């Protein structure tokens, strides 16, 4: 993997002083505000409340996972944070900037990879990233170098001048990651970044995300349905259901908490295991139904969301969008 040359230095809208080192990956930056702060966030589509009274803080430098079934409100929350949906003043802040009053300042700090395909198949990889550099107002004198850096960061230099329609699913997702990185964002927002990819391609995408994150101190906010990804790569996770957060903590903490509740209730599994790690320990404790085994993050997900097959779990449009994206990158 090519080492990323990004420095991650904040621009005029960032809180990090010139010359200051970025925070260690996965740790808050004590010199600045939270990367994301939501207070009492509500959003409705007509009579349907997608997000309800959401309180959420994402520390600078961490990888934060927003989990939940279809229709939980994850994508709506992401769109509010990215200013794609309007919110009242004071509800959402990104590195201290109000998403309602300072939309442009917020957008300059963001890189966003939506669930829907954002790459243009009729352009080369380099042309796609250059287009995003223009959209994000990367200065013309820096544009060529920044495009080359973004492509190198995701190992696409060799394929940069090929048409995107010739790329594999994993390469397309890496191209979209390069598009989001070209503006050197302090906060990277990823909505189902590995949907439709095989296990090898999923691992490759996360390796590139982590390489850039460790080099720059960039904050990552990700939604995913893959519990193994959240367990392995996220420092903390929040589980949403019907617009509200029902559980928040490191993956290890949430697994241990469920284990303790099961032990107290006399249900299969108990509280044994190590709850101190954010991304370690995963499913290594054995099958969750075995006596003495620590529950998995999937068990926590099921505990919060139930079967996931209730009538309020997303709609036809959600299913169509997910399957369309999976088909196009698969």
Short mmCIF file of C-alpha atoms in Angstrom, two decimals:
data_model
loop_
_atom_site.label_atom_id
_atom_site.label_comp_id
_atom_site.label_asym_id
_atom_site.label_seq_id
_atom_site.Cartn_x
_atom_site.Cartn_y
_atom_site.Cartn_z
CA UNK A 1 0.00 0.00 0.00
CA UNK A 2 1.25 3.47 -0.88
CA UNK A 3 1.80 5.73 2.11
CA UNK A 4 -0.49 8.74 1.95
CA UNK A 5 1.29 12.09 1.58
CA UNK A 6 -1.59 14.04 3.09
CA UNK A 7 -0.67 16.28 5.99
CA UNK A 8 -4.18 16.84 7.31
CA UNK A 9 -3.41 20.46 8.21
CA UNK A 10 -6.52 22.49 8.90
CA UNK A 11 -7.38 25.46 6.74
CA UNK A 12 -8.76 28.84 7.86
CA UNK A 13 -11.97 27.20 9.10
CA UNK A 14 -10.19 24.50 11.13
CA UNK A 15 -9.36 24.68 14.79
CA UNK A 16 -5.85 23.26 14.64
CA UNK A 17 -3.07 25.90 14.83
CA UNK A 18 -0.56 26.10 12.01
CA UNK A 19 2.32 23.70 12.53
CA UNK A 20 0.56 21.72 15.24
CA UNK A 21 0.69 17.95 15.00
CA UNK A 22 -2.58 16.18 14.31
CA UNK A 23 -4.07 14.21 17.19
CA UNK A 24 -3.12 10.57 17.55
CA UNK A 25 -5.48 8.36 15.60
CA UNK A 26 -8.52 7.36 17.62
CA UNK A 27 -7.91 9.93 20.38
CA UNK A 28 -9.66 13.26 20.98
CA UNK A 29 -7.80 16.47 20.22
CA UNK A 30 -7.71 18.32 23.57
CA UNK A 31 -6.98 21.62 21.81
CA UNK A 32 -10.23 21.78 19.86
CA UNK A 33 -13.96 21.08 19.95
CA UNK A 34 -15.63 17.78 19.15
CA UNK A 35 -15.60 16.86 15.49
CA UNK A 36 -19.40 16.44 15.57
CA UNK A 37 -21.88 17.60 18.15
CA UNK A 38 -25.65 17.04 17.81
CA UNK A 39 -28.01 18.31 20.50
CA UNK A 40 -31.71 17.52 20.39
CA UNK A 41 -31.62 16.88 16.64
CA UNK A 42 -35.04 16.21 15.14
CA UNK A 43 -35.93 15.65 11.50
CA UNK A 44 -39.19 14.52 9.94
CA UNK A 45 -40.40 13.74 6.44
CA UNK A 46 -44.04 14.76 6.63
CA UNK A 47 -45.57 12.76 9.46
CA UNK A 48 -42.64 10.36 9.64
CA UNK A 49 -40.04 11.22 12.30
CA UNK A 50 -36.72 9.99 10.93
CA UNK A 51 -34.55 11.38 13.75
CA UNK A 52 -35.85 12.13 17.23
CA UNK A 53 -34.09 14.13 19.95
CA UNK A 54 -30.64 12.89 18.88
CA UNK A 55 -27.74 13.74 21.20
CA UNK A 56 -24.39 12.70 19.78
CA UNK A 57 -20.74 13.69 20.20
CA UNK A 58 -17.89 12.42 18.03
CA UNK A 59 -14.42 13.21 19.35
CA UNK A 60 -11.76 14.56 17.00
CA UNK A 61 -9.56 11.78 15.68
CA UNK A 62 -11.80 8.79 16.40
CA UNK A 63 -13.58 6.32 14.14
CA UNK A 64 -17.23 6.42 15.14
CA UNK A 65 -19.79 3.91 13.88
CA UNK A 66 -23.48 4.75 13.55
CA UNK A 67 -25.31 1.44 13.41
CA UNK A 68 -28.93 0.41 13.07
CA UNK A 69 -31.46 -1.36 10.84
CA UNK A 70 -32.86 0.14 7.65
CA UNK A 71 -35.11 3.07 8.53
CA UNK A 72 -33.32 3.75 11.84
CA UNK A 73 -32.44 7.32 10.79
CA UNK A 74 -28.71 6.89 10.19
CA UNK A 75 -28.57 8.35 6.68
CA UNK A 76 -30.91 11.20 7.66
CA UNK A 77 -28.60 12.08 10.55
CA UNK A 78 -25.59 11.97 8.22
CA UNK A 79 -27.33 14.30 5.75
CA UNK A 80 -28.15 16.75 8.53
CA UNK A 81 -24.50 16.80 9.62
CA UNK A 82 -23.29 17.31 6.04
CA UNK A 83 -25.78 20.23 5.60
CA UNK A 84 -27.64 18.36 2.83
CA UNK A 85 -30.78 18.63 4.97
CA UNK A 86 -31.69 21.88 6.75
CA UNK A 87 -31.64 21.93 10.55
CA UNK A 88 -32.42 24.69 13.09
CA UNK A 89 -29.51 26.69 14.50
CA UNK A 90 -27.66 25.14 17.40
CA UNK A 91 -28.64 21.52 16.74
CA UNK A 92 -25.57 20.41 14.74
CA UNK A 93 -21.97 21.60 14.99
CA UNK A 94 -18.90 20.39 13.12
CA UNK A 95 -15.61 21.38 14.77
CA UNK A 96 -17.54 24.18 16.47
CA UNK A 97 -19.21 25.49 13.30
CA UNK A 98 -23.01 25.68 13.29
CA UNK A 99 -24.38 23.60 10.39
CA UNK A 100 -27.35 25.96 10.04
CA UNK A 101 -25.48 29.28 10.13
CA UNK A 102 -22.08 28.31 8.68
CA UNK A 103 -22.87 25.81 5.94
CA UNK A 104 -19.86 26.63 3.77
CA UNK A 105 -17.45 26.48 6.71
CA UNK A 106 -18.84 23.04 7.60
CA UNK A 107 -18.67 21.77 4.01
CA UNK A 108 -15.02 22.79 3.72
CA UNK A 109 -14.19 20.47 6.62
CA UNK A 110 -16.02 17.44 5.20
CA UNK A 111 -15.35 14.57 2.86
CA UNK A 112 -18.47 12.54 2.07
CA UNK A 113 -18.90 9.12 0.47
CA UNK A 114 -22.65 8.51 0.07
CA UNK A 115 -24.26 5.10 -0.13
CA UNK A 116 -25.33 5.79 -3.71
CA UNK A 117 -22.67 5.56 -6.40
CA UNK A 118 -20.98 8.95 -6.91
CA UNK A 119 -18.30 8.09 -9.51
CA UNK A 120 -18.98 8.76 -13.19
CA UNK A 121 -18.38 5.66 -15.32
CA UNK A 122 -17.74 7.77 -18.44
CA UNK A 123 -14.73 9.53 -16.87
CA UNK A 124 -11.29 8.23 -15.94
CA UNK A 125 -10.34 7.85 -12.32
CA UNK A 126 -8.21 11.00 -12.50
CA UNK A 127 -11.02 12.97 -14.15
CA UNK A 128 -13.47 11.91 -11.45
CA UNK A 129 -11.18 13.07 -8.65
CA UNK A 130 -10.34 16.29 -10.53
CA UNK A 131 -14.07 17.03 -10.83
CA UNK A 132 -14.46 16.73 -7.07
CA UNK A 133 -11.39 18.92 -6.54
CA UNK A 134 -13.13 21.63 -8.55
CA UNK A 135 -16.43 21.14 -6.70
CA UNK A 136 -14.65 21.47 -3.36
CA UNK A 137 -12.81 24.56 -4.58
CA UNK A 138 -9.29 23.16 -4.29
CA UNK A 139 -7.04 26.01 -5.56
CA UNK A 140 -6.12 25.53 -9.22
CA UNK A 141 -2.39 25.73 -8.55
CA UNK A 142 -2.69 22.84 -6.06
CA UNK A 143 -5.29 20.80 -7.91
CA UNK A 144 -3.08 18.50 -9.96
CA UNK A 145 -0.86 17.60 -7.02
CA UNK A 146 -3.81 17.06 -4.66
CA UNK A 147 -5.53 14.80 -7.19
CA UNK A 148 -2.34 12.76 -7.56
CA UNK A 149 -2.01 12.54 -3.76
CA UNK A 150 -5.58 11.35 -3.32
CA UNK A 151 -5.19 8.67 -5.98
CA UNK A 152 -1.89 7.53 -4.47
CA UNK A 153 -3.47 7.33 -1.01
CA UNK A 154 -5.91 4.68 -2.25
CA UNK A 155 -3.46 2.86 -4.55
CA UNK A 156 -5.10 3.94 -7.81
CA UNK A 157 -2.16 5.74 -9.42
CA UNK A 158 -1.62 2.91 -11.89
CA UNK A 159 -5.29 2.87 -12.90
CA UNK A 160 -5.85 6.63 -12.75
CA UNK A 161 -6.15 7.09 -16.51
CA UNK A 162 -8.46 4.15 -17.11
CA UNK A 163 -12.19 4.66 -17.51
CA UNK A 164 -14.02 4.15 -14.21
CA UNK A 165 -16.39 1.71 -15.93
CA UNK A 166 -13.47 -0.75 -16.16
CA UNK A 167 -12.90 -0.70 -12.38
CA UNK A 168 -13.86 -3.53 -10.03
CA UNK A 169 -16.29 -2.87 -7.18
CA UNK A 170 -13.48 -2.41 -4.67
CA UNK A 171 -11.66 -0.01 -6.98
CA UNK A 172 -14.84 2.05 -7.43
CA UNK A 173 -15.21 2.45 -3.68
CA UNK A 174 -11.54 3.41 -3.39
CA UNK A 175 -12.06 5.95 -6.19
CA UNK A 176 -14.98 7.44 -4.26
CA UNK A 177 -12.75 7.57 -1.20
CA UNK A 178 -10.15 9.49 -3.23
CA UNK A 179 -12.89 11.89 -4.35
CA UNK A 180 -13.73 12.57 -0.71
CA UNK A 181 -10.07 12.91 0.32
CA UNK A 182 -8.98 15.36 -2.39
CA UNK A 183 -10.10 18.35 -0.30
CA UNK A 184 -8.01 17.09 2.69
CA UNK A 185 -11.05 16.91 5.00
CA UNK A 186 -10.82 16.84 8.77
CA UNK A 187 -14.02 14.77 8.97
CA UNK A 188 -14.69 11.87 6.60
CA UNK A 189 -18.34 10.76 6.40
CA UNK A 190 -18.94 7.28 5.01
CA UNK A 191 -22.47 5.96 4.42
CA UNK A 192 -22.27 2.17 3.92
CA UNK A 193 -18.82 2.41 2.25
CA UNK A 194 -18.40 -1.34 1.69
CA UNK A 195 -21.92 -2.29 0.63
CA UNK A 196 -21.93 -4.96 -2.06
CA UNK A 197 -18.21 -5.72 -1.81
CA UNK A 198 -16.62 -9.11 -1.21
CA UNK A 199 -14.62 -9.65 2.03
CA UNK A 200 -11.25 -8.98 0.37
CA UNK A 201 -12.43 -5.71 -1.19
CA UNK A 202 -14.04 -4.65 2.11
CA UNK A 203 -10.76 -5.20 3.94
CA UNK A 204 -8.86 -3.25 1.27
CA UNK A 205 -11.20 -0.25 1.57
CA UNK A 206 -10.76 -0.18 5.36
CA UNK A 207 -6.99 -0.54 5.10
CA UNK A 208 -6.88 2.60 2.96
CA UNK A 209 -9.24 4.49 5.27
CA UNK A 210 -7.06 3.64 8.26
CA UNK A 211 -3.82 4.49 6.44
CA UNK A 212 -5.06 8.02 5.73
CA UNK A 213 -6.54 8.34 9.20
CA UNK A 214 -3.31 7.37 10.95
CA UNK A 215 -1.29 9.73 8.75
CA UNK A 216 -3.56 12.75 9.26
CA UNK A 217 -5.54 12.36 12.49
CA UNK A 218 -8.72 12.62 10.41
CA UNK A 219 -12.02 11.83 12.12
CA UNK A 220 -14.20 9.15 10.53
CA UNK A 221 -17.98 8.83 10.97
CA UNK A 222 -19.30 5.69 9.29
CA UNK A 223 -22.61 3.88 8.93
CA UNK A 224 -22.51 0.15 8.25
CA UNK A 225 -24.59 -3.00 8.53
CA UNK A 226 -21.46 -5.14 8.86
CA UNK A 227 -21.07 -5.72 12.60
CA UNK A 228 -17.64 -7.31 12.14
CA UNK A 229 -16.40 -4.07 10.54
CA UNK A 230 -17.79 -1.95 13.34
CA UNK A 231 -16.27 -4.27 15.94
CA UNK A 232 -12.84 -4.30 14.30
CA UNK A 233 -12.44 -0.72 13.13
CA UNK A 234 -14.60 1.60 15.26
CA UNK A 235 -13.39 3.17 18.49
CA UNK A 236 -17.00 3.76 19.58
CA UNK A 237 -20.40 2.93 18.15
CA UNK A 238 -23.96 4.16 18.61
CA UNK A 239 -26.92 1.91 17.81
CA UNK A 240 -29.94 3.75 16.44
CA UNK A 241 -33.49 2.43 16.20
CA UNK A 242 -36.56 4.39 15.08
CA UNK A 243 -34.68 7.69 15.12
CA UNK A 244 -33.16 7.42 18.58
CA UNK A 245 -29.86 6.19 20.03
CA UNK A 246 -30.43 3.17 22.24
CA UNK A 247 -26.84 2.16 23.01
CA UNK A 248 -23.51 4.01 22.97
CA UNK A 249 -19.96 2.97 23.83
CA UNK A 250 -16.98 0.97 22.63
CA UNK A 251 -17.86 -2.37 21.01
CA UNK A 252 -16.27 -4.12 23.99
CA UNK A 253 -18.32 -2.14 26.49
CA UNK A 254 -21.58 -2.88 24.72
CA UNK A 255 -20.82 -6.59 24.45
CA UNK A 256 -19.90 -6.76 28.14
CA UNK A 257 -23.03 -4.85 29.19
CA UNK A 258 -25.27 -7.26 27.28
CA UNK A 259 -23.37 -10.20 28.78
CA UNK A 260 -23.95 -8.85 32.29
CA UNK A 261 -27.67 -8.39 31.64
CA UNK A 262 -27.92 -11.90 30.24
CA UNK A 263 -26.09 -13.32 33.24
CA UNK A 264 -28.38 -11.46 35.64
CA UNK A 265 -31.42 -12.78 33.77
CA UNK A 266 -30.04 -16.31 33.55
CA UNK A 267 -30.06 -16.34 29.73
CA UNK A 268 -27.33 -18.00 27.59
CA UNK A 269 -23.92 -16.28 27.74
CA UNK A 270 -22.47 -14.44 30.73
CA UNK A 271 -20.33 -11.45 31.56
CA UNK A 272 -16.95 -13.12 31.14
CA UNK A 273 -14.51 -11.59 28.70
CA UNK A 274 -12.57 -8.39 28.26
CA UNK A 275 -14.60 -5.22 27.76
CA UNK A 276 -11.72 -2.77 27.70
CA UNK A 277 -10.97 -2.84 23.98
CA UNK A 278 -12.83 -0.72 21.46
CA UNK A 279 -12.12 -2.88 18.45
CA UNK A 280 -10.53 -6.01 19.84
CA UNK A 281 -12.08 -9.16 21.09
CA UNK A 282 -14.90 -9.22 18.50
CA UNK A 283 -16.39 -12.63 18.15
CA UNK A 284 -13.28 -14.36 19.52
CA UNK A 285 -15.08 -15.27 22.73
CA UNK A 286 -16.87 -18.09 20.91
CA UNK A 287 -20.45 -18.49 19.83
CA UNK A 288 -22.65 -16.13 21.81
CA UNK A 289 -25.01 -18.89 22.85
CA UNK A 290 -22.23 -20.89 24.57
CA UNK A 291 -21.93 -20.72 28.33
CA UNK A 292 -19.15 -18.31 29.28
CA UNK A 293 -19.04 -16.67 25.85
CA UNK A 294 -19.15 -12.89 25.50
CA UNK A 295 -21.98 -11.69 23.23
CA UNK A 296 -21.01 -10.39 19.82
CA UNK A 297 -21.79 -6.92 18.51
CA UNK A 298 -24.42 -8.57 16.32
CA UNK A 299 -26.09 -9.82 19.50
CA UNK A 300 -26.11 -6.24 20.80
CA UNK A 301 -27.60 -5.09 17.49
CA UNK A 302 -30.38 -7.69 17.74
CA UNK A 303 -31.02 -6.77 21.37
CA UNK A 304 -31.55 -3.13 20.39
CA UNK A 305 -33.39 -3.57 17.09
CA UNK A 306 -35.24 -6.85 17.63
CA UNK A 307 -35.62 -9.09 14.59
CA UNK A 308 -35.12 -6.20 12.15
CA UNK A 309 -38.16 -7.45 10.25
CA UNK A 310 -40.78 -5.13 11.71
CA UNK A 311 -42.93 -3.03 9.41
CA UNK A 312 -41.08 0.20 10.27
CA UNK A 313 -37.65 -1.02 9.15
CA UNK A 314 -37.15 1.11 6.04
CA UNK A 315 -39.33 1.26 2.94
CA UNK A 316 -39.33 0.20 -0.70
CA UNK A 317 -37.10 3.13 -1.68
CA UNK A 318 -34.50 2.15 0.94
CA UNK A 319 -34.38 -1.42 -0.35
CA UNK A 320 -34.19 -0.33 -3.98
CA UNK A 321 -31.41 2.16 -3.27
CA UNK A 322 -29.36 -0.38 -1.31
CA UNK A 323 -29.72 -3.10 -3.94
CA UNK A 324 -28.96 -0.70 -6.78
CA UNK A 325 -25.73 0.43 -5.12
CA UNK A 326 -24.73 -3.17 -4.31
CA UNK A 327 -25.36 -4.19 -7.91
CA UNK A 328 -23.35 -1.32 -9.38
CA UNK A 329 -20.26 -1.88 -7.24
CA UNK A 330 -20.55 -5.67 -7.02
#
